[in-house]
mmCIF file of C-alpha atoms in Angstrom:
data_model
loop_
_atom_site.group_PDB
_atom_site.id
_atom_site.type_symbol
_atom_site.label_atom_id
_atom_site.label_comp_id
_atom_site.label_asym_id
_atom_site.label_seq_id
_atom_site.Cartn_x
_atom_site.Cartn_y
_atom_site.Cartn_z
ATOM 1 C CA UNK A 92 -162.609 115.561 -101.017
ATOM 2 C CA UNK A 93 -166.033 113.997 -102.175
ATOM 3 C CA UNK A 94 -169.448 115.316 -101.920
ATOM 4 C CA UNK A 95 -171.694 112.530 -101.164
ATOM 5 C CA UNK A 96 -175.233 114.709 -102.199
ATOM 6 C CA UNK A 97 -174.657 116.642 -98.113
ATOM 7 C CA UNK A 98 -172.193 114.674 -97.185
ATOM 8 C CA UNK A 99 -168.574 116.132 -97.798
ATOM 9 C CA UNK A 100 -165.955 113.695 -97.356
ATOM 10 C CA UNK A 101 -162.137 114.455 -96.915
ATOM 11 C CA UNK A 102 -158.882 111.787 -96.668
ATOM 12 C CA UNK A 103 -155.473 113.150 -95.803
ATOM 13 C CA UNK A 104 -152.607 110.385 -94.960
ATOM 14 C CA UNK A 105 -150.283 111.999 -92.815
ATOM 15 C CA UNK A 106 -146.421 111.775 -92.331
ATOM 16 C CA UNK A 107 -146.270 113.031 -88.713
ATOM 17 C CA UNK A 108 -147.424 116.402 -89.375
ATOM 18 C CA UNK A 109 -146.797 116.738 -92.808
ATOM 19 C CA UNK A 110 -150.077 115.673 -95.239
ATOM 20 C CA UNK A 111 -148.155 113.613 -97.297
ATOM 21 C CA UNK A 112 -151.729 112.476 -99.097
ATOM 22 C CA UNK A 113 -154.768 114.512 -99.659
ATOM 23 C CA UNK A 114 -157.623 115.516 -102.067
ATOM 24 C CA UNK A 115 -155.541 118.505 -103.731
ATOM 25 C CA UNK A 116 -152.269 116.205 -103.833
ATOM 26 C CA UNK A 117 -153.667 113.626 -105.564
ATOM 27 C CA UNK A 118 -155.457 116.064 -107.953
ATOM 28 C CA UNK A 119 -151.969 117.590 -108.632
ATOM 29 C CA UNK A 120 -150.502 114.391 -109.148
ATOM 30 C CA UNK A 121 -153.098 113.261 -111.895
ATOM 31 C CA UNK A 122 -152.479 117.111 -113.559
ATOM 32 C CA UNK A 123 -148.765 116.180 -113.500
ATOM 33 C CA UNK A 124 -149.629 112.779 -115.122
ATOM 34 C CA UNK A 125 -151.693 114.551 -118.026
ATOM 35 C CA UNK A 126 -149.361 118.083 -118.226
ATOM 36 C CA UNK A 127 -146.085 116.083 -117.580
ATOM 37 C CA UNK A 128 -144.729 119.516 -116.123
ATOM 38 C CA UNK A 129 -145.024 120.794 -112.286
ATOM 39 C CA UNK A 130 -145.188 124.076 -113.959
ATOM 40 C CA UNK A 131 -148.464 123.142 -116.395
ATOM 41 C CA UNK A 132 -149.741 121.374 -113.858
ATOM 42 C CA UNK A 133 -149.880 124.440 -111.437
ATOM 43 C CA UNK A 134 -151.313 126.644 -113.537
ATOM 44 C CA UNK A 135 -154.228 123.927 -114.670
ATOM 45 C CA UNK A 136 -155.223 123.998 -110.548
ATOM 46 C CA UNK A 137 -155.115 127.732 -110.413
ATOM 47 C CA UNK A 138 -152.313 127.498 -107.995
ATOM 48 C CA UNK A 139 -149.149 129.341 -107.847
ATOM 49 C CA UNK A 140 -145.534 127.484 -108.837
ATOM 50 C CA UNK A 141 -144.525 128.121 -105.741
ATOM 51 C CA UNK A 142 -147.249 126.507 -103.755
ATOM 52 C CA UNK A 143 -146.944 123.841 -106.862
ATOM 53 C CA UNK A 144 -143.512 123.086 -105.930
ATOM 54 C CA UNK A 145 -143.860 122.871 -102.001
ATOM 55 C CA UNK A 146 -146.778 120.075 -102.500
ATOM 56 C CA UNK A 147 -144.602 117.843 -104.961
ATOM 57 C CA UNK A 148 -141.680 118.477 -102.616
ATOM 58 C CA UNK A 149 -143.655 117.278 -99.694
ATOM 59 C CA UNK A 150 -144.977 113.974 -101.490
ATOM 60 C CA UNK A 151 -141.201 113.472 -102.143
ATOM 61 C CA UNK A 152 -139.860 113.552 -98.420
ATOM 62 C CA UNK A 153 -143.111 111.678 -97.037
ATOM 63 C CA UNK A 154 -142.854 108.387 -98.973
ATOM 64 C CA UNK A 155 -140.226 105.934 -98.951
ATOM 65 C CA UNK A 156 -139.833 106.903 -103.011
ATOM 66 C CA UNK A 157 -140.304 110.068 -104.361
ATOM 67 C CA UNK A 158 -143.611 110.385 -106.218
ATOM 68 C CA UNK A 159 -142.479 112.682 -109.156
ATOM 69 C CA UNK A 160 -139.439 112.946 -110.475
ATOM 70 C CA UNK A 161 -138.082 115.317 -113.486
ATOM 71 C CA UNK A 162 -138.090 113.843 -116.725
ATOM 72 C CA UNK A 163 -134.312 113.560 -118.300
ATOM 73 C CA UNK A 164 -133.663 115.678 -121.773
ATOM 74 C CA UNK A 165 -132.924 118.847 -120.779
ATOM 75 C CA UNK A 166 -132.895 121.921 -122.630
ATOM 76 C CA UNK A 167 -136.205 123.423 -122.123
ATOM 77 C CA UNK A 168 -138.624 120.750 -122.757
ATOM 78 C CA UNK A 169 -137.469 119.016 -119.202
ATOM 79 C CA UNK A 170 -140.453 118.114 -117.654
ATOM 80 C CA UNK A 171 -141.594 115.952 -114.811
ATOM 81 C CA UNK A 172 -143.769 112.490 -114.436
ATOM 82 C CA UNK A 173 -145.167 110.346 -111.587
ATOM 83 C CA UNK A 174 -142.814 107.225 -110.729
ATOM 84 C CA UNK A 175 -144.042 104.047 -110.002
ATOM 85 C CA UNK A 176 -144.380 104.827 -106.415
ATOM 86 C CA UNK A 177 -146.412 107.869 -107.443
ATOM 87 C CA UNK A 178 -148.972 105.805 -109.489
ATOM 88 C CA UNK A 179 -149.184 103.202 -106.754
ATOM 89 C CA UNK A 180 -149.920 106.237 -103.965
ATOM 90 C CA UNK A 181 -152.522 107.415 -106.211
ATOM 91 C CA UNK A 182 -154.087 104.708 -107.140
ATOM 92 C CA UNK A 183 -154.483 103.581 -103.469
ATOM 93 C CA UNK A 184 -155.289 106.539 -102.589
ATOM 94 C CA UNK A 185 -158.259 106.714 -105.048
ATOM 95 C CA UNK A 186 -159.152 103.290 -103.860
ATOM 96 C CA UNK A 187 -159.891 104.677 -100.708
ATOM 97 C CA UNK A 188 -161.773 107.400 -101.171
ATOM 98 C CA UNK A 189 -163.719 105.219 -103.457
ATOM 99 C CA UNK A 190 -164.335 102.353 -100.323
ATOM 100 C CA UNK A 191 -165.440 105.602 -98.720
ATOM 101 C CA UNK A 192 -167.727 107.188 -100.593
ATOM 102 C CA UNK A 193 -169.851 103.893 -100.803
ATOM 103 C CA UNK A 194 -169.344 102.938 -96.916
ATOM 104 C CA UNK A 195 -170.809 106.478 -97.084
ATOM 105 C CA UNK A 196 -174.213 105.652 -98.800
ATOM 106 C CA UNK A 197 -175.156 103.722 -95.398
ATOM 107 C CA UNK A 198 -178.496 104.080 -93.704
ATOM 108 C CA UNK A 199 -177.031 106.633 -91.442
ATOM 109 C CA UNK A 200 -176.434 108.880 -94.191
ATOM 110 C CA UNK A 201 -180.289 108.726 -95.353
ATOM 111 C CA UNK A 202 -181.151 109.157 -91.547
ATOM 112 C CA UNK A 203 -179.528 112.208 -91.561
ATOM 113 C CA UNK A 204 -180.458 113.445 -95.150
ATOM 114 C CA UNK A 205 -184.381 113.022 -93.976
ATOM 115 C CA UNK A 206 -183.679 115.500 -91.266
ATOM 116 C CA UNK A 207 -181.651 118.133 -93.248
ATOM 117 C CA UNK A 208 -182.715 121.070 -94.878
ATOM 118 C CA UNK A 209 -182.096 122.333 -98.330
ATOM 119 C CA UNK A 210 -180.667 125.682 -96.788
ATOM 120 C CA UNK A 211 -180.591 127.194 -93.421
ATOM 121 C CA UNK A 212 -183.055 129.391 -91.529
ATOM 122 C CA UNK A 213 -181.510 132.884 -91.155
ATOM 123 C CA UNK A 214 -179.222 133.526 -88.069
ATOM 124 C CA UNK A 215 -181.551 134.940 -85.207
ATOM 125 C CA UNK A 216 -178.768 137.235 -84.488
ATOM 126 C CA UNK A 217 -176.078 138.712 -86.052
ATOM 127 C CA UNK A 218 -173.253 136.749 -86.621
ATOM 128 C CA UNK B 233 -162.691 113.622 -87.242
ATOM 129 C CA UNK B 234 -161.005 110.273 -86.837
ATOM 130 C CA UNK B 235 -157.541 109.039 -87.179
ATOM 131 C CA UNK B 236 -156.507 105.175 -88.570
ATOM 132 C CA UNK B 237 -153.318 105.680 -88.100
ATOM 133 C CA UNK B 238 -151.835 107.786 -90.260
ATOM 134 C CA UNK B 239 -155.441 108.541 -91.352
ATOM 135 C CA UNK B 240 -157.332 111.432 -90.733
ATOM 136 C CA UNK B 241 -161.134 111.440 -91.316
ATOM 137 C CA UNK B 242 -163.827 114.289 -91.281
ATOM 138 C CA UNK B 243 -167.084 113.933 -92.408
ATOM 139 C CA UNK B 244 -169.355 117.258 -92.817
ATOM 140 C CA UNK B 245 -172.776 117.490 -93.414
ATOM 141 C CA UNK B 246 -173.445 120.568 -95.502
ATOM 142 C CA UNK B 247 -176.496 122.321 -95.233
ATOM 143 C CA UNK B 248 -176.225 124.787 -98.058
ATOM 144 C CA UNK B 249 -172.993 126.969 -97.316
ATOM 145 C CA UNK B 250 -173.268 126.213 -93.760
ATOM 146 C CA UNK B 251 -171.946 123.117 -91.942
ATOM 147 C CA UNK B 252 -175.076 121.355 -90.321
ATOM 148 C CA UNK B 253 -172.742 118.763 -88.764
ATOM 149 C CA UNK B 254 -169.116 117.737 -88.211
ATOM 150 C CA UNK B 255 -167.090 116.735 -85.939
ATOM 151 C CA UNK B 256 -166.888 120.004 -83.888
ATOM 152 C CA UNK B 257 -170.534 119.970 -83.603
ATOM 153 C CA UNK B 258 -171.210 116.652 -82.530
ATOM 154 C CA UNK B 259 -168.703 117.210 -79.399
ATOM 155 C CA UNK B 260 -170.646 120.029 -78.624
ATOM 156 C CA UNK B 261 -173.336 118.335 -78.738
ATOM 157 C CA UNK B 262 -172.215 115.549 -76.713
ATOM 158 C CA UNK B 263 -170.652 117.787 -73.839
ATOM 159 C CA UNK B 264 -173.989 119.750 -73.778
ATOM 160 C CA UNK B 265 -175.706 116.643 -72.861
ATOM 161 C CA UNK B 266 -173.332 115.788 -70.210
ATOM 162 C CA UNK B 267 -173.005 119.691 -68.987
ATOM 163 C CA UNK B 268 -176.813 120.617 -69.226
ATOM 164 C CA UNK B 269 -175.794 123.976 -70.132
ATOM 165 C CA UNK B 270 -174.152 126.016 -73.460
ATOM 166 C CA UNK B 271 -171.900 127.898 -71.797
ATOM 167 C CA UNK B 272 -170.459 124.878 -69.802
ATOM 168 C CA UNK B 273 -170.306 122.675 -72.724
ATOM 169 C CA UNK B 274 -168.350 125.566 -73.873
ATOM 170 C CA UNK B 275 -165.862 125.530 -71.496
ATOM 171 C CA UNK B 276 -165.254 121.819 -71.259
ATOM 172 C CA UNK B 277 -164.837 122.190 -74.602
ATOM 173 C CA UNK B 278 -162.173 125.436 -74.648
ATOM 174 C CA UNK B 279 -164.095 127.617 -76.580
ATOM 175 C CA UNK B 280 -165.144 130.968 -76.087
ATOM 176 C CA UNK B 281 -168.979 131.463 -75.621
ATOM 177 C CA UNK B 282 -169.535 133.431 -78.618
ATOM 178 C CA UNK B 283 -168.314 130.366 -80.719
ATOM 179 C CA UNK B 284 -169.962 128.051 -78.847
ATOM 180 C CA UNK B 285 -173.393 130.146 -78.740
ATOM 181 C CA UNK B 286 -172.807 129.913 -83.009
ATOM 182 C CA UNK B 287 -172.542 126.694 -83.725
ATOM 183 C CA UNK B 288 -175.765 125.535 -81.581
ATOM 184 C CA UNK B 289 -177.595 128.530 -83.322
ATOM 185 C CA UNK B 290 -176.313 126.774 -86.821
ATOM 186 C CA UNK B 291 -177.484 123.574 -86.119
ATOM 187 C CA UNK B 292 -180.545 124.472 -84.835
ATOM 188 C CA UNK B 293 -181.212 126.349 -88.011
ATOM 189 C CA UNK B 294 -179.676 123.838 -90.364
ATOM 190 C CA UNK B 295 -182.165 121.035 -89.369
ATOM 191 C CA UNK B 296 -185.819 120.535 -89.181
ATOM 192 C CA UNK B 297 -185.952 120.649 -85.878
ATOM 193 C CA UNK B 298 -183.529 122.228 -83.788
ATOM 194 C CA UNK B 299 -181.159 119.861 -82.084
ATOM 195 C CA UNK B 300 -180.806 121.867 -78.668
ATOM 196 C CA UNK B 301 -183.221 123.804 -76.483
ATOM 197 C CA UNK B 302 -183.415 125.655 -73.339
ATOM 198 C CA UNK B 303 -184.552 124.176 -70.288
ATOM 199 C CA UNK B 304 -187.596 125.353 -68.785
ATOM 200 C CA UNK B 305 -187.003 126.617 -65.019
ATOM 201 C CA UNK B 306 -185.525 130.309 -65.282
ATOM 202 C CA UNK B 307 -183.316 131.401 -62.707
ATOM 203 C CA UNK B 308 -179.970 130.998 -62.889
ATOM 204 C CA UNK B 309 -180.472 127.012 -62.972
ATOM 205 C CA UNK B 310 -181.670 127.520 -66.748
ATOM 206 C CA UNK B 311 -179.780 125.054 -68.663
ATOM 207 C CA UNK B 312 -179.860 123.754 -72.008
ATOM 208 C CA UNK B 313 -180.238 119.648 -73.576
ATOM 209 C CA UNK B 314 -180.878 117.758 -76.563
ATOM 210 C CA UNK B 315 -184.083 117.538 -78.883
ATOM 211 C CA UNK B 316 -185.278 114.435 -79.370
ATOM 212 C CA UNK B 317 -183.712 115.228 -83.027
ATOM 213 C CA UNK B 318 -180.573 116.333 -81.434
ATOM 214 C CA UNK B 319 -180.311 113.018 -80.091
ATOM 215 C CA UNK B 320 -181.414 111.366 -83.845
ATOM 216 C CA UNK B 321 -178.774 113.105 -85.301
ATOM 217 C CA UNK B 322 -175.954 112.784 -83.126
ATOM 218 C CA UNK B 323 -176.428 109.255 -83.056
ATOM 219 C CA UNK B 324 -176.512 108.957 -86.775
ATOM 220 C CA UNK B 325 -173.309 110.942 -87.229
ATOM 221 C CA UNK B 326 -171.532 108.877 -85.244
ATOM 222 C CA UNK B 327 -172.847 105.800 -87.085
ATOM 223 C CA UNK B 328 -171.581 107.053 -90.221
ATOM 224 C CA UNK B 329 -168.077 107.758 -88.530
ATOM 225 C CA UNK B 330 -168.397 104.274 -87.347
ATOM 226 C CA UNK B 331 -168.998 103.140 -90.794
ATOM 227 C CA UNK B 332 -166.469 105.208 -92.716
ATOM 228 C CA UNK B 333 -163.576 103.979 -89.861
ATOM 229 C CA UNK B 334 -164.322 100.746 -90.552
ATOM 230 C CA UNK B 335 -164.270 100.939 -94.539
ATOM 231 C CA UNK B 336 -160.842 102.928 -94.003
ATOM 232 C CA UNK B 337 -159.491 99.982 -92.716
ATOM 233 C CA UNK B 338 -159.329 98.030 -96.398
ATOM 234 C CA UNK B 339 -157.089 96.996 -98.684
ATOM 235 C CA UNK B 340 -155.715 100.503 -100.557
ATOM 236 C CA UNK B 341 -154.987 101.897 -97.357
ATOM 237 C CA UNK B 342 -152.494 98.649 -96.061
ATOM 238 C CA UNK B 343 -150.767 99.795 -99.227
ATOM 239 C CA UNK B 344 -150.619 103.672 -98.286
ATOM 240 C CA UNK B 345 -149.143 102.540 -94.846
ATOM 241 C CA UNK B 346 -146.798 100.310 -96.316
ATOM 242 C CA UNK B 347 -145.276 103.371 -98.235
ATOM 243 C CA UNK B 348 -145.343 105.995 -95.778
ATOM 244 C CA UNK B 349 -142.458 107.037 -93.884
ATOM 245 C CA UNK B 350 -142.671 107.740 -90.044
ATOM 246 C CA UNK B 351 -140.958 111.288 -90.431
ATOM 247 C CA UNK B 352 -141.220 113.196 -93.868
ATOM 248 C CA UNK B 353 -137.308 114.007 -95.268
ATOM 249 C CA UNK B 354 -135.693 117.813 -94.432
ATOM 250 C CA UNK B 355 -137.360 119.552 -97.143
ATOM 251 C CA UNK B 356 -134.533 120.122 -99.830
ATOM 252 C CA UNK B 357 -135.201 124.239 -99.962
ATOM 253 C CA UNK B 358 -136.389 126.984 -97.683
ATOM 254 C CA UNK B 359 -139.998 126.714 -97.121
#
């Protein structure tokens, strides 16, 4: 998800209707990159392991390669680590919000920031 | 919202907390130009009057001018269409959807459809 100054933007590639690619995906894969556990990761989104663990598991089943896979050692430093295909997702993935965000910057964009306000008039009834 | 094939697309505009435009919004406002009324646009639509009624109210408060007004006439013919800014904006939303389609269709996201399966895997535990 990118915030173009009003403008929020949000990219999800879906395998029929699973998201196998999204803005809180990719930001788990690049925590799993830095943490190089699921676990660490997790807990540097705020998220719980278990919702940790269903996203990973759903990058796995909607690619044709798994996009993390455990690290080998075992004991209890076994971790985990994008593969190639993982880097390759999120790179692309990156690459496209990125051909996004400046398709975004487009005159229709300014047309519509001329005519916005900063903040809302209050509701003329309750809501 | 748009789809690119296994791409799905939505572009807000955010007027403070509130969403000044998306692609909920610009239906609406699209089927109350064809309808001539709220509570017909409403209906085409499938939602329930009460919704409907709140998201004109938000985008006429979210812009500076409102996008929709009543039709002079009273009776029971009284009817509703767009503002001349209504019309500004719609148009320029769609624009921008137009623009952002077109940018989706580059390079990273050939490499995203290259890697995505068709159906994701069984997932490997209970969800």
């Amino acid at each position: 998800m990118s915030m173009i100054g009003p403008l929020k933007l949000k990219a999800q590639l879906l395998c029929d209707h699973e998201i196998a690619m999204g803005p809180g995906k990719a930001d788990l894969l690049e925590a799993i990159d830095s943490e190089g556990s699921i676990s660490a990761a997790g807990r540097v989104l705020g998220m719980s392991y278990r919702r940790t663990w269903l996203l990973v598991d759903a990058m796995n089943r909607c690619w044709t390669e798994p996009l993390v896979e455990a690290t080998a050692g075992g004991g209890q430093k076994s971790g985990a680590r994008l593969t190639g295909a993982g880097r390759t997702v999120l790179a692309a993935y990156r690459a496209l919000e990125d051909a996004l965000d400046k398709a975004a910057a487009s005159a229709p964009l300014k047309t519509l920031e001329t005519l916005l306000r900063a903040t809302p008039l209050e509701p003329r009834h309750g809501g």
